[in-house]
XYZ file of C-alpha atoms in Angstrom:
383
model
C 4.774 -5.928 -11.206
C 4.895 -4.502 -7.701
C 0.985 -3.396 -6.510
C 0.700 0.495 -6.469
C -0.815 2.269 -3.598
C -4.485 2.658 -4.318
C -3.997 6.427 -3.830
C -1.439 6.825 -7.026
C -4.675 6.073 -8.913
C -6.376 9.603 -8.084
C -2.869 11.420 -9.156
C -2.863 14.020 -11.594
C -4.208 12.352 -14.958
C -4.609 9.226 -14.592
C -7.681 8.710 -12.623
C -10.018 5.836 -13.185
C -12.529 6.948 -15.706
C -16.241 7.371 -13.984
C -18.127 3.716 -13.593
C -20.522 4.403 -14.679
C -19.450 5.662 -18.393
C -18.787 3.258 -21.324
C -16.326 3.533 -23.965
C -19.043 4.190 -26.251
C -20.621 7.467 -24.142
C -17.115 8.897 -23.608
C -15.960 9.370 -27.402
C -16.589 8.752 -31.289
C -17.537 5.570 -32.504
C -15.365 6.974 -35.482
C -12.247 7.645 -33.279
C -12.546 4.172 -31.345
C -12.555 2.344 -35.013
C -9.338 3.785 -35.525
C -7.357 2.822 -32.654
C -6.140 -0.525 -31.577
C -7.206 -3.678 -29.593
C -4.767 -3.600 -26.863
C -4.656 -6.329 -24.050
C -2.969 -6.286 -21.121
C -2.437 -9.138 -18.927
C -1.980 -8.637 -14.636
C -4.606 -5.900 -15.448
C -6.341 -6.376 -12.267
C -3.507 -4.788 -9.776
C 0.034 -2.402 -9.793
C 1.158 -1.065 -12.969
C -1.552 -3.162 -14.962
C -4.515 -1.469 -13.441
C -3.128 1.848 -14.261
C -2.426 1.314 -17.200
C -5.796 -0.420 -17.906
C -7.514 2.478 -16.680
C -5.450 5.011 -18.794
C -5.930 3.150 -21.719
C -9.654 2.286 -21.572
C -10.242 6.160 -21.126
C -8.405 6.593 -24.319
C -9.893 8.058 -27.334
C -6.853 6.484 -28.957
C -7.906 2.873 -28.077
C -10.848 0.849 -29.492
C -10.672 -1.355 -27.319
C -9.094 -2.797 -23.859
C -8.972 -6.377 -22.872
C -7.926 -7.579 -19.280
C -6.063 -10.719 -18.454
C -5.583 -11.350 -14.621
C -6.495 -14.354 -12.411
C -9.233 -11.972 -10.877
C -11.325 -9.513 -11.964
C -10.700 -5.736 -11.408
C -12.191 -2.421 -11.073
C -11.710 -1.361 -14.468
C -15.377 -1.841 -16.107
C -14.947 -0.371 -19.535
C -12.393 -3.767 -20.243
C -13.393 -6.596 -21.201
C -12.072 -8.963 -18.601
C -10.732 -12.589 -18.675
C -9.956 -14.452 -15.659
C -7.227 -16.732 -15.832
C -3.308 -17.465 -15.515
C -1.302 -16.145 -17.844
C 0.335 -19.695 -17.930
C -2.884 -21.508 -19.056
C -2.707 -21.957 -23.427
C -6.096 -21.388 -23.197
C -5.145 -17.421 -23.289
C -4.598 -17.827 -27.149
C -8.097 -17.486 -27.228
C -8.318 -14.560 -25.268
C -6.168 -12.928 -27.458
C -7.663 -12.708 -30.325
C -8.538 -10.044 -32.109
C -5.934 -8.165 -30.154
C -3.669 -5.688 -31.829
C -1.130 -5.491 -28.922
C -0.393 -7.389 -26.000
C 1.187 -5.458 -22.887
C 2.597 -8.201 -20.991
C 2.751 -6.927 -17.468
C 1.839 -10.395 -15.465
C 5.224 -10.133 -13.578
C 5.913 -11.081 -10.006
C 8.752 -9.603 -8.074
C 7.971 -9.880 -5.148
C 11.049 -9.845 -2.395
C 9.079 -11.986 -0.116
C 8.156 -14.589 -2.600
C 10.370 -17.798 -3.581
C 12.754 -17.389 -6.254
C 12.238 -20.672 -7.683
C 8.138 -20.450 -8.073
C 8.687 -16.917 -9.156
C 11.456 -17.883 -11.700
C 9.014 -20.621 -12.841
C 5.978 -18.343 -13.207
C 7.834 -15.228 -14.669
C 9.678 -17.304 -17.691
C 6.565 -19.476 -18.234
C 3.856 -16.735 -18.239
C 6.120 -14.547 -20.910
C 6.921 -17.759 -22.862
C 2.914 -18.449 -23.156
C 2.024 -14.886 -23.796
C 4.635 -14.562 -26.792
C 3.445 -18.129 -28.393
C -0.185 -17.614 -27.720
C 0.142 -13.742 -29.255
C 1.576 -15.288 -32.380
C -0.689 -17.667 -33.000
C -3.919 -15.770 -32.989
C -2.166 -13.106 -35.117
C -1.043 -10.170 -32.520
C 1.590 -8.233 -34.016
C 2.988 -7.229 -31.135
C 3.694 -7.693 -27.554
C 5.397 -5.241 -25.022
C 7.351 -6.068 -22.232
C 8.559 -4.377 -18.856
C 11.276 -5.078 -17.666
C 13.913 -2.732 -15.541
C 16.441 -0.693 -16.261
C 18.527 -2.708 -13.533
C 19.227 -5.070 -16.644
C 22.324 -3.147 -17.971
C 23.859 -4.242 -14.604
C 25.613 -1.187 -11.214
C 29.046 -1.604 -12.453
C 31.894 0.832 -11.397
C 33.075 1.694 -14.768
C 29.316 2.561 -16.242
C 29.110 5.214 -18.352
C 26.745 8.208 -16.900
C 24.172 8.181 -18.378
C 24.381 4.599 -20.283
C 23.167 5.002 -23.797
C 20.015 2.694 -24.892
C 21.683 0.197 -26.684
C 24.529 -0.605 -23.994
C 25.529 -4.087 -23.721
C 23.140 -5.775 -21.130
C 25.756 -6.782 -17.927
C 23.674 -7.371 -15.097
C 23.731 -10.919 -13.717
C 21.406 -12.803 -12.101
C 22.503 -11.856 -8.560
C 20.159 -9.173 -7.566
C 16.046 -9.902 -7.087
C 14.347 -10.985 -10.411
C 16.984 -9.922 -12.654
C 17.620 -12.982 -13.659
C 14.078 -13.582 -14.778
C 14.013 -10.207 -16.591
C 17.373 -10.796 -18.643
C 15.449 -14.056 -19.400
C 12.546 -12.678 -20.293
C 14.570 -10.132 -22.831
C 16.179 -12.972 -24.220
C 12.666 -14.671 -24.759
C 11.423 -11.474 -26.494
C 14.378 -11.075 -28.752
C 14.061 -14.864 -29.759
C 10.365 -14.037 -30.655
C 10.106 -12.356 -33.839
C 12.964 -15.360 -35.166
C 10.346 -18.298 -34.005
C 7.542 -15.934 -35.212
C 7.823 -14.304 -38.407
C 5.804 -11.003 -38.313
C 5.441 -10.850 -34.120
C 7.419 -7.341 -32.935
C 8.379 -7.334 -29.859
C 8.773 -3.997 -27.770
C 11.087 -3.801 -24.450
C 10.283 -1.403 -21.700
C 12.886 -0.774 -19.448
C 11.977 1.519 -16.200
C 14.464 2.886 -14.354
C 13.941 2.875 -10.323
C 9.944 2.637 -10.103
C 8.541 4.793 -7.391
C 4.254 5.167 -6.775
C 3.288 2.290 -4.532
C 6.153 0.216 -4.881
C 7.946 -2.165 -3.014
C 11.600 -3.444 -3.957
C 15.115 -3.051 -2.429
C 15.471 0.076 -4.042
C 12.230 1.650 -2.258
C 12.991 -0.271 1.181
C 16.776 1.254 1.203
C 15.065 4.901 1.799
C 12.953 3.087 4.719
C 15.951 2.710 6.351
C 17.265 5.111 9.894
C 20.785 5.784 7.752
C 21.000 5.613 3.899
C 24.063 2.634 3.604
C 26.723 4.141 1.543
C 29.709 1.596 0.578
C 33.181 3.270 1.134
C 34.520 4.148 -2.095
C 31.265 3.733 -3.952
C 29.751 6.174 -6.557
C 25.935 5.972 -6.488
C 23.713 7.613 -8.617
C 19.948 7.853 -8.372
C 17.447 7.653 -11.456
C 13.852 7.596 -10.734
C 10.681 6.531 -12.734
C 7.212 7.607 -11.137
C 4.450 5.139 -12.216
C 2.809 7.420 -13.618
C 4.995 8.155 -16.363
C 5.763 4.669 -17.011
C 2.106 4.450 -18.008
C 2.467 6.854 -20.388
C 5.610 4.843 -21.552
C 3.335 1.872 -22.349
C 0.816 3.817 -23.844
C 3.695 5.580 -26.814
C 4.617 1.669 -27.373
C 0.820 0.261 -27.300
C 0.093 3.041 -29.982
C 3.320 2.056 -31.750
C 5.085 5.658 -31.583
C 8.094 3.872 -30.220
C 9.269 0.444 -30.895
C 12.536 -1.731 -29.896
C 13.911 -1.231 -26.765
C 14.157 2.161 -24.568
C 14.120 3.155 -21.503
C 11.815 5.068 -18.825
C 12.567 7.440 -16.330
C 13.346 10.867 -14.939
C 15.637 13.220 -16.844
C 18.841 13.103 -15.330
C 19.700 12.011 -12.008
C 20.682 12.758 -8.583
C 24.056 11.758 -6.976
C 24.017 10.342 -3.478
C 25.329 13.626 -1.634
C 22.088 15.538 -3.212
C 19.748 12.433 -2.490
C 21.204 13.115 1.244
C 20.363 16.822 1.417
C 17.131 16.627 0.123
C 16.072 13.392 2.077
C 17.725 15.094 5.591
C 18.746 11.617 5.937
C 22.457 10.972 7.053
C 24.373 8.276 5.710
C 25.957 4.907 7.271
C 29.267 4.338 5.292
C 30.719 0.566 5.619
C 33.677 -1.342 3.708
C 32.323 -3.326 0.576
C 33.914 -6.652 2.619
C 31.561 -5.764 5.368
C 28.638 -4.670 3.994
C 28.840 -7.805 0.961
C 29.830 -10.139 3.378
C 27.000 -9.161 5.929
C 23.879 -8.491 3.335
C 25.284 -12.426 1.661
C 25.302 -14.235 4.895
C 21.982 -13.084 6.702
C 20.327 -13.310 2.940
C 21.869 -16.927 3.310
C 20.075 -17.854 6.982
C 16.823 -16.362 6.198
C 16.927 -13.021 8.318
C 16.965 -10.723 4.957
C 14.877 -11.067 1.359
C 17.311 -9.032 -0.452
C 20.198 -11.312 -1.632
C 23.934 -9.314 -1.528
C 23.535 -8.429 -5.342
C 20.463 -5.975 -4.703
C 23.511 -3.540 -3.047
C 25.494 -3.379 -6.206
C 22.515 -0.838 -7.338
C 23.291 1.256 -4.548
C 26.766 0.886 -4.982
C 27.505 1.695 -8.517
C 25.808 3.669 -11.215
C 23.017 2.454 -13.890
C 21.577 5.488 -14.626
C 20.762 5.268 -18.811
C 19.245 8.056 -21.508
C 15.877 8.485 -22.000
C 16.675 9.787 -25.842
C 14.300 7.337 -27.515
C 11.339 8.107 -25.773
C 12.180 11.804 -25.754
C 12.710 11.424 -29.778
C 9.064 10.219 -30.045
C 7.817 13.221 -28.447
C 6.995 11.814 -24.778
C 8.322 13.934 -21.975
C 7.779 12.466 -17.830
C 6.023 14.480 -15.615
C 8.125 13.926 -13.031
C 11.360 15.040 -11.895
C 14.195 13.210 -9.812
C 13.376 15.335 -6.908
C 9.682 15.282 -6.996
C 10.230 11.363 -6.885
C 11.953 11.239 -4.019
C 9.561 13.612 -2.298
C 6.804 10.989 -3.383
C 8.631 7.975 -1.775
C 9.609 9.678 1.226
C 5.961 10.724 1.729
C 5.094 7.195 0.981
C 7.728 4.983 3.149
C 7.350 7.161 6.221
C 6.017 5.087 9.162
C 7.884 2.043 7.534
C 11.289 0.611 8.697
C 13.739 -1.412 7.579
C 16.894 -2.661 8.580
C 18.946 -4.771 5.750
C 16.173 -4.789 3.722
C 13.894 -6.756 5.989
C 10.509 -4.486 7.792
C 10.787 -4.134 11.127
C 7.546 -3.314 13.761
C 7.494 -0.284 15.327
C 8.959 -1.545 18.215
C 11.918 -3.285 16.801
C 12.726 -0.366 14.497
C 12.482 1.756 18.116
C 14.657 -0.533 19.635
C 17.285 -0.726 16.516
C 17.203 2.997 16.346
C 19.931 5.173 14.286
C 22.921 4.291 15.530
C 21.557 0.608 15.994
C 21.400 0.123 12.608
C 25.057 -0.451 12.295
C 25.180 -2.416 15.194
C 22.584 -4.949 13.937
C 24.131 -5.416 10.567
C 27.168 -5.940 12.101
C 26.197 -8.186 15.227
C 23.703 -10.958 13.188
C 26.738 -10.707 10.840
C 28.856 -11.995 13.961
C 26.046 -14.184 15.420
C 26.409 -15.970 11.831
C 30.090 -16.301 12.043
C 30.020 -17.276 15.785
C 27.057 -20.340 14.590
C 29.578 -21.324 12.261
C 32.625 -22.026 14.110
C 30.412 -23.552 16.851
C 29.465 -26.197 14.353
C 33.050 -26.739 13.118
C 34.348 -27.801 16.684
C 31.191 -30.113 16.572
């Protein structure tokens, strides 16, 4: 998963618990003999970390083991340094109650093959590893973005909606594969459960298309488009984890903000003012300089700024978790937390090309590298 700022870690209740304490001085032995082994692998950075830290301050938790390919700050875990790819983690394992498999990399920046490669690999090791040491279950994160922005989505999407994404926006592909690993699971594995977490748009240190479109001078609206916006704050995806560690949920849910926020309202409370393009031009634009390199955000990231995908929460809700955040007071975080930054097409800019680009310029540089592409292409033809 994405790395959160370092500062979401002193937010409201999940701050790391005091160095200096052990597991031991900060509750029961009695109350730690009751609770699980949980392990969590990428425990060292993002989402991991926090939820490391949350869990090893747990007096629901007996104990917390860390998986990562470095060590990090969280001393009351017991750490073990190495890829989540290496079979050598069956050992590490053991003794574990529940694996949180959160040793995910989507980065835009990196390359989709070697991030395909270690994304399906690293879950496929994880679930076989789990299962042979005797963990009886393993829960994964994955997005909400794998029910797929379609036009004719149902608002809000219930749960157990048929799974239409495709493999067009960044690392969807890898999570629909890695759902399709953790279905396949229990089959190959008679007595493994496997738990699905599906967050909707993850705000709190973040960095993904979704985040980078409010770094933006104008919020891109496609003509004729319906978007809706559905927000999940780290810190209530934590919690998430933590209902499916302690087995109060199981199966597959989803994660995020009550509600959403449609993309007039997004507007008004953002003060930021909208650049509205035909889908030919803005698809045709966002594929081609995705294509020549100038963009990390291939044309099927828009579709979730296009369309709707916002899905119930019921499952989580019937368990008895509620968030602590609000759409709005998610917005206000990332807004706080992208200011300074800008992008243009989903690539950062310096300050002085974002100065230079400006509001209006915006348009004109989608457009115009759009044209400089087309211009390339019929120079080569007449070659």
């Amino acid at each position: 998963m994405s790395s959160p700022d370092p500062q979401v870690r002193a937010a409201r209740n999940l701050t790391d618990p005091a160095p200096e304490s052990t597991p031991e001085e900060k509750r029961p032995r009695s109350s730690r003999n009751r609770g699980p082994v949980v392990a969590v692998t990428g425990a060292a950075t993002g989402i991991g970390e926090l939820l490391t830290a949350h869990l090893a301050a747990s007096d629901a938790i007996k104990q917390v083991i860390a998986i990562d390919e470095r060590r990090g700050q969280v001393s009351e875990a017991t750490w073990h340094i190495l890829d989540v790819r290496d079979p050598a983690i069956a050992e590490k394992l053991r003794g574990a109650d529940v694996v949180v498999h959160l040793a995910l990399d989507l980065d835009l920046e990196t390359d989709p093959a070697a991030r395909t490669a270690y994304n399906v690999r690293g879950t496929q090791t994880v679930l076989t590893a789990a299962a042979a040491v005797g963990v009886h279950r393993v829960v994964l994160c994955t997005s909400a973005m794998v029910y797929g922005a379609l036009a004719d989505n149902d608002v809000p999407l219930s749960e157990d909606a048929e799974l239409r994404a495709t493999a067009e926006a960044t690392g969807v592909g890898d999570l629909l594969e890695i759902e399709r690993l953790g279905r396949r699971a229990p089959r190959a594995h008679p007595g493994l459960n496997v738990t699905v977490v599906r967050p909707t748009v993850l705000v709190g240190g973040t960095d993904t298309a979704l985040t980078r479109y409010f770094e933006s001078p104008r919020l891109l609206v496609v003509a004729g488009s319906r978007p809706t916006w559905q927000f999940c704050h780290v810190e209530d995806l934590v919690t998430a984890l933590e209902y499916a560690a302690l087995e109060r949920i199981d199966g597959e849910f989803a994660v995020g903000c009550d509600g959403w926020l449609e993309q007039e309202e997004v507007e008004e409370l953002s003060g930021v003012r909208r650049m509205e393009l035909p889908s030919t031009v803005a698809l045709g634009a966002a594929a081609r300089l995705h294509r020549i390199g100038l963009t990390p955000s291939p044309a099927g990231d828009l579709a979730y700024t296009m369309h709707p995908w916002v899905v119930s929460v019921s499952r989580l809700h019937d368990a008895g978790w509620r968030p602590k955040w609000t759409n709005e007071e998610v917005l206000g975080a990332l807004l706080e937390e992208v200011e300074g930054r800008h992008t243009l097409a989903g690539r950062r800019l310096g300050r002085k090309d974002a100065t230079a680009a400006g509001a209006a310029g915006a348009t004109v540089a989608l457009l115009g590298a759009a044209a400089v592409v087309r211009r390339a292409r019929k120079a080569r033809r007449r070659i």
